[in-house]
Short mmCIF file of C-alpha atoms in Angstrom, two decimals:
data_model
loop_
_atom_site.label_atom_id
_atom_site.label_comp_id
_atom_site.label_asym_id
_atom_site.label_seq_id
_atom_site.Cartn_x
_atom_site.Cartn_y
_atom_site.Cartn_z
CA MET A 1 -60.34 181.53 33.15
CA ARG A 2 -56.66 181.89 32.33
CA GLU A 3 -57.50 184.29 29.51
CA ASN A 4 -59.56 186.42 31.89
CA LEU A 5 -56.51 186.98 34.09
CA LYS A 6 -54.36 188.28 31.26
CA MET A 7 -53.97 192.02 31.58
CA HIS A 8 -52.92 194.77 29.18
CA LEU A 9 -49.44 195.48 27.89
CA ASP A 10 -49.57 198.64 29.99
CA PRO A 11 -48.68 197.92 33.64
CA PHE A 12 -49.80 201.39 34.77
CA SER A 13 -53.30 200.83 33.35
CA ASP A 14 -53.29 197.37 34.90
CA LEU A 15 -52.55 198.83 38.31
CA LEU A 16 -55.29 201.46 38.05
CA LYS A 17 -57.79 198.80 37.02
CA LEU A 18 -56.75 196.38 39.71
CA ILE A 19 -57.04 198.83 42.60
CA ASP A 20 -60.35 200.14 41.23
CA ALA A 21 -59.62 203.84 41.70
CA ARG A 22 -62.85 205.80 41.41
CA SER A 23 -62.85 209.57 41.01
CA ILE A 24 -65.69 211.77 42.22
CA MET A 25 -66.23 215.45 41.53
CA SER A 26 -66.66 217.33 44.80
CA GLY A 27 -67.44 220.74 43.34
CA GLY A 28 -65.84 224.14 43.09
CA LEU A 29 -64.95 227.25 45.05
CA VAL A 30 -65.39 230.86 43.98
CA ALA A 31 -63.66 233.47 46.13
CA GLY A 32 -62.78 237.14 45.99
CA GLY A 33 -61.44 240.01 48.02
CA ALA A 34 -59.47 239.08 51.13
CA TRP A 35 -60.19 235.47 52.09
CA ALA A 36 -58.76 232.35 53.69
CA ILE A 37 -60.24 228.85 54.14
CA ALA A 38 -59.03 225.98 56.33
CA PHE A 39 -59.59 222.51 54.82
CA PRO A 40 -59.68 219.58 57.26
CA PRO A 41 -57.76 216.34 56.60
CA THR A 42 -59.55 213.55 54.73
CA GLN A 43 -58.76 209.89 54.18
CA ARG A 44 -59.51 210.20 50.48
CA ILE A 45 -57.05 211.45 47.88
CA LYS A 46 -57.95 215.02 46.91
CA PHE A 47 -57.14 216.88 43.73
CA TRP A 48 -58.02 220.32 42.46
CA GLY A 49 -57.20 222.67 39.61
CA ILE A 50 -57.09 226.45 39.50
CA VAL A 51 -59.29 227.87 36.75
CA ARG A 52 -58.53 231.52 37.51
CA GLY A 53 -56.94 233.68 40.16
CA HIS A 54 -53.96 233.49 42.52
CA CYS A 55 -53.64 232.51 46.17
CA TRP A 56 -51.38 230.79 48.68
CA LEU A 57 -51.41 227.17 49.83
CA VAL A 58 -50.10 226.12 53.25
CA VAL A 59 -50.08 222.41 54.04
CA GLU A 60 -49.91 221.14 57.61
CA GLY A 61 -46.33 220.27 58.51
CA ASP A 62 -44.75 222.37 55.75
CA SER A 63 -42.93 225.55 56.73
CA GLU A 64 -43.23 227.38 53.42
CA ALA A 65 -46.34 228.57 51.60
CA ILE A 66 -46.81 227.64 47.94
CA ALA A 67 -47.74 230.32 45.42
CA VAL A 68 -50.78 229.14 43.44
CA ALA A 69 -51.41 230.36 39.88
CA PRO A 70 -54.06 229.77 37.18
CA GLY A 71 -53.56 226.42 35.50
CA ASP A 72 -51.85 224.84 38.52
CA VAL A 73 -53.12 221.43 39.59
CA PHE A 74 -52.63 219.69 42.95
CA LEU A 75 -53.07 216.18 44.31
CA LEU A 76 -53.00 215.61 48.08
CA ARG A 77 -52.76 211.93 48.89
CA ALA A 78 -52.08 212.21 52.65
CA PRO A 79 -54.69 213.13 55.28
CA ARG A 80 -53.19 216.55 56.02
CA SER A 81 -55.09 219.76 56.71
CA HIS A 82 -54.29 222.77 54.56
CA VAL A 83 -55.19 226.42 54.05
CA LEU A 84 -55.91 228.31 50.83
CA ALA A 85 -55.76 232.09 51.22
CA SER A 86 -55.43 235.29 49.27
CA ASP A 87 -53.72 236.77 52.34
CA LEU A 88 -51.94 234.55 54.87
CA ALA A 89 -52.42 237.16 57.58
CA ILE A 90 -56.18 236.56 57.57
CA ARG A 91 -57.65 234.13 60.07
CA PRO A 92 -59.08 231.30 57.93
CA SER A 93 -62.74 230.32 57.94
CA GLU A 94 -63.54 226.65 58.44
CA LEU A 95 -64.59 224.81 55.28
CA ALA A 96 -67.77 223.54 56.94
CA ASP A 97 -68.87 227.14 57.54
CA VAL A 98 -68.14 228.08 53.93
CA LEU A 99 -70.15 225.12 52.64
CA GLU A 100 -73.23 226.03 54.68
CA GLY A 101 -74.25 228.65 52.15
CA ARG A 102 -73.36 226.59 49.11
CA GLN A 103 -75.82 226.45 46.25
CA GLY A 104 -75.36 223.32 44.17
CA ALA A 105 -71.78 222.15 43.71
CA ILE A 106 -70.17 225.59 43.92
CA ALA A 107 -69.32 227.35 47.18
CA SER A 108 -68.64 231.09 47.43
CA HIS A 109 -66.47 232.95 49.90
CA GLY A 110 -65.35 236.53 50.33
CA GLU A 111 -66.33 239.33 47.99
CA GLY A 112 -66.15 238.97 44.22
CA ASP A 113 -65.08 236.08 42.03
CA GLU A 114 -61.44 236.68 41.16
CA PHE A 115 -60.57 233.10 42.17
CA PHE A 116 -62.15 229.86 40.95
CA MET A 117 -60.99 226.31 41.51
CA ILE A 118 -62.66 222.98 40.87
CA GLY A 119 -61.73 219.64 42.43
CA GLY A 120 -62.60 216.11 43.36
CA LYS A 121 -61.68 213.08 45.40
CA VAL A 122 -60.48 209.57 44.64
CA GLU A 123 -61.68 206.41 46.34
CA LEU A 124 -59.38 203.38 46.32
CA SER A 125 -60.43 199.77 46.74
CA ASP A 126 -59.48 198.17 50.07
CA ASP A 127 -55.85 197.33 50.88
CA ARG A 128 -54.77 197.12 47.25
CA GLY A 129 -55.06 200.89 47.05
CA GLN A 130 -51.84 201.05 49.04
CA LEU A 131 -50.03 199.88 45.90
CA LEU A 132 -50.90 203.20 44.31
CA LEU A 133 -50.10 205.33 47.36
CA GLU A 134 -46.71 203.70 47.83
CA GLY A 135 -43.96 206.01 46.71
CA LEU A 136 -46.11 209.08 46.06
CA PRO A 137 -45.27 212.32 47.91
CA ASP A 138 -47.92 213.76 50.20
CA LEU A 139 -48.52 216.64 47.79
CA ILE A 140 -48.13 216.66 44.01
CA HIS A 141 -48.01 220.10 42.37
CA ILE A 142 -48.24 220.25 38.57
CA ARG A 143 -47.47 223.80 37.52
CA ALA A 144 -49.11 225.58 34.62
CA ALA A 145 -45.74 225.56 32.83
CA SER A 146 -45.67 221.73 32.65
CA ARG A 147 -46.04 220.20 29.19
CA HIS A 148 -49.03 218.32 30.59
CA ALA A 149 -50.75 221.60 31.49
CA PRO A 150 -52.71 221.90 28.19
CA SER A 151 -54.35 218.51 28.76
CA LEU A 152 -55.13 219.32 32.38
CA ARG A 153 -56.43 222.76 31.39
CA TRP A 154 -58.72 221.15 28.78
CA LEU A 155 -60.09 218.76 31.40
CA LEU A 156 -60.69 221.66 33.78
CA GLU A 157 -62.52 223.57 31.06
CA GLN A 158 -64.70 220.55 30.30
CA LEU A 159 -65.54 220.15 33.97
CA VAL A 160 -66.55 223.83 34.13
CA ARG A 161 -68.64 223.41 30.99
CA GLU A 162 -70.42 220.39 32.49
CA ARG A 163 -71.23 222.50 35.53
CA ASP A 164 -72.49 225.43 33.47
CA ASP A 165 -74.49 223.51 30.84
CA ASN A 166 -76.04 221.02 33.29
CA LEU A 167 -76.96 218.60 30.50
CA PRO A 168 -78.36 215.09 31.10
CA GLY A 169 -75.67 212.78 32.44
CA VAL A 170 -73.70 215.61 34.02
CA VAL A 171 -72.78 213.53 37.11
CA ALA A 172 -71.49 210.57 35.09
CA ALA A 173 -69.63 212.79 32.62
CA SER A 174 -68.04 214.82 35.42
CA SER A 175 -66.86 211.65 37.20
CA GLN A 176 -65.26 210.35 34.00
CA LEU A 177 -63.51 213.65 33.38
CA ALA A 178 -62.34 213.73 36.99
CA HIS A 179 -60.88 210.25 36.62
CA LEU A 180 -59.02 211.29 33.46
CA MET A 181 -57.68 214.28 35.35
CA PHE A 182 -56.46 212.03 38.18
CA ILE A 183 -54.61 209.80 35.69
CA GLN A 184 -53.12 212.81 33.90
CA ILE A 185 -51.83 214.23 37.19
CA LEU A 186 -50.05 210.94 37.91
CA ARG A 187 -48.58 210.87 34.40
CA ALA A 188 -47.27 214.40 34.78
CA HIS A 189 -45.80 213.59 38.18
CA PHE A 190 -43.95 210.51 36.96
CA GLU A 191 -42.43 212.48 34.10
CA ASP A 192 -41.59 215.76 35.81
CA ALA A 193 -40.80 214.85 39.40
CA GLU A 194 -37.58 213.70 40.99
CA PRO A 195 -37.20 209.90 41.02
CA ILE A 196 -39.50 208.41 43.63
CA ALA A 197 -38.32 205.95 46.24
CA SER A 198 -38.00 202.31 45.28
CA GLY A 199 -41.35 200.56 45.01
CA ARG A 200 -43.94 199.09 42.65
CA LEU A 201 -44.97 202.48 41.28
CA ARG A 202 -41.40 203.36 40.42
CA ALA A 203 -40.96 200.02 38.66
CA ILE A 204 -44.11 200.53 36.61
CA GLY A 205 -42.88 203.94 35.51
CA ASP A 206 -39.36 202.73 34.66
CA LYS A 207 -38.74 202.55 30.89
CA ARG A 208 -35.88 200.05 31.17
CA LEU A 209 -38.07 197.58 33.06
CA ALA A 210 -41.13 198.14 30.86
CA PRO A 211 -40.50 195.20 28.45
CA ALA A 212 -40.11 192.72 31.30
CA LEU A 213 -43.15 194.05 33.16
CA GLN A 214 -45.19 193.84 29.97
CA LEU A 215 -44.35 190.15 29.72
CA MET A 216 -45.31 189.45 33.34
CA HIS A 217 -48.52 191.48 33.11
CA GLY A 218 -49.42 190.05 29.72
CA ASP A 219 -49.25 186.42 30.89
CA PRO A 220 -48.90 186.21 34.69
CA ALA A 221 -49.60 182.45 34.73
CA ARG A 222 -46.54 181.59 32.67
CA ALA A 223 -43.51 180.23 34.49
CA TRP A 224 -41.27 183.11 33.54
CA GLN A 225 -37.55 182.52 33.86
CA LEU A 226 -35.17 185.24 35.00
CA GLY A 227 -33.17 184.91 31.79
CA GLU A 228 -36.25 185.55 29.62
CA LEU A 229 -37.15 188.70 31.51
CA ALA A 230 -33.56 189.95 31.50
CA LYS A 231 -33.31 189.40 27.74
CA ALA A 232 -36.51 191.39 27.16
CA ALA A 233 -34.99 194.28 29.15
CA ALA A 234 -31.71 193.97 27.21
CA MET A 235 -29.69 193.23 30.36
CA SER A 236 -27.68 190.34 31.73
CA ARG A 237 -29.37 188.21 34.38
CA ALA A 238 -27.24 189.67 37.17
CA THR A 239 -27.68 193.29 36.03
CA PHE A 240 -31.41 192.87 35.54
CA SER A 241 -31.93 191.25 38.93
CA SER A 242 -29.89 193.93 40.71
CA TYR A 243 -31.50 196.81 38.83
CA PHE A 244 -35.04 195.47 39.30
CA LYS A 245 -34.58 195.13 43.06
CA ALA A 246 -33.07 198.61 43.31
CA VAL A 247 -36.06 200.11 41.49
CA ALA A 248 -38.95 197.99 42.76
CA GLY A 249 -37.65 197.14 46.22
CA ILE A 250 -38.22 193.42 45.58
CA SER A 251 -36.82 190.81 43.21
CA PRO A 252 -38.42 190.13 39.78
CA MET A 253 -39.82 186.76 40.90
CA ALA A 254 -41.20 188.26 44.11
CA TYR A 255 -42.89 190.98 42.02
CA LEU A 256 -44.42 188.32 39.76
CA THR A 257 -45.71 186.37 42.76
CA GLU A 258 -47.16 189.51 44.34
CA TRP A 259 -48.84 190.49 41.06
CA ARG A 260 -50.40 187.03 40.77
CA MET A 261 -51.78 187.32 44.29
CA ARG A 262 -53.33 190.72 43.55
CA LEU A 263 -55.05 189.18 40.53
CA ALA A 264 -56.15 186.29 42.72
CA GLU A 265 -57.66 188.71 45.24
CA ARG A 266 -59.74 190.33 42.53
CA THR A 267 -61.00 186.95 41.28
CA LEU A 268 -61.71 185.55 44.74
CA GLN A 269 -63.76 188.60 45.67
CA ASP A 270 -66.65 187.74 43.36
CA GLY A 271 -66.98 184.29 44.96
CA ARG A 272 -67.71 182.55 41.66
CA SER A 273 -64.37 180.77 41.30
CA SER A 274 -63.03 178.06 43.56
CA VAL A 275 -59.55 178.24 45.00
CA GLY A 276 -58.48 175.37 42.75
CA VAL A 277 -59.65 177.16 39.61
CA VAL A 278 -57.87 180.37 40.60
CA ALA A 279 -54.68 178.44 41.42
CA ALA A 280 -54.68 176.70 38.03
CA SER A 281 -55.42 179.94 36.18
CA LEU A 282 -52.29 181.51 37.69
CA GLY A 283 -50.01 178.63 36.79
CA TYR A 284 -49.86 176.80 40.13
CA ALA A 285 -49.71 173.01 39.91
CA SER A 286 -51.41 172.50 43.27
CA ASP A 287 -53.82 174.27 45.59
CA SER A 288 -51.34 174.05 48.44
CA ALA A 289 -48.57 175.80 46.50
CA PHE A 290 -50.98 178.59 45.58
CA SER A 291 -52.35 178.84 49.13
CA ASN A 292 -48.87 179.09 50.62
CA ALA A 293 -47.93 181.87 48.19
CA PHE A 294 -51.21 183.71 48.79
CA LYS A 295 -50.83 183.60 52.58
CA ARG A 296 -47.19 184.70 52.36
CA VAL A 297 -48.22 187.82 50.40
CA THR A 298 -51.57 188.71 51.98
CA GLY A 299 -51.32 187.23 55.47
CA ARG A 300 -54.47 185.11 54.95
CA SER A 301 -55.28 181.86 53.20
CA PRO A 302 -57.37 182.10 50.00
CA ARG A 303 -60.40 180.58 51.73
CA GLU A 304 -60.07 182.96 54.68
CA TYR A 305 -59.83 185.88 52.28
CA GLN A 306 -62.86 184.70 50.32
CA ARG A 307 -64.85 184.19 53.51
CA ASP A 308 -63.93 187.65 54.79
CA GLN A 309 -65.03 189.24 51.51
CA ARG A 310 -68.45 187.65 51.88
#
């Protein structure tokens, strides 16, 4: 069991796996002439890429419109309504009305086909999905000039090809490509954006903390000492502790405990492992010590959590 709880030496991949982010292709939009569409808010994360054409994007709560160009990619993680328009002076049509005449996965609006975008949505697993949302801005905009643009453009082209060729397995292939696009958007954001607020995501993307996080993720059941983790990060104990808390928002040992509890949640969900087995697999000498830590992090005892999952 202990081996099963060892993760990769890539904390970002670990996080994506743990929260079980699943990407789904929603379809595309072809537009032309003078047009404007109002998109309602949704609880899912949305992302879309511009294959061709220009337009404007106005997000609820923002005072300025964003100029949209071919090759641009967006990710909207907050439930905020927004408008895409070739002309902001036009009264926008509601998305539901545009979708009424849709044939297949592609909707058409206006006259002509000067504009084409394709997009999808991301579903996150229960409360653990908040680990991913934490620290992200409401809207991520990866411009066509980004060094990640060629990869994103290739993924867009493959998604278009899947739509056009309609070969067997098109739904599965499109979902996989959409998931790769979601990951690539996050990669581009972490590299190009201003430093995000302190939190788990910022810690996972921090190169100075990477060696210490790799140790904790590689063997979460080990009784890691602060000195060992500081040495891996090439810092003194005091500097490492201070820097880790400034980046992650919590201390190194608190991060390790929280990570163990997220792993425990995943194992307890399937109902095949007892609380005692899970406790031992994560390095706890007693069920009570594990239960106290689990309740402190999640607000519920392991047995309550397991019962609720059933």
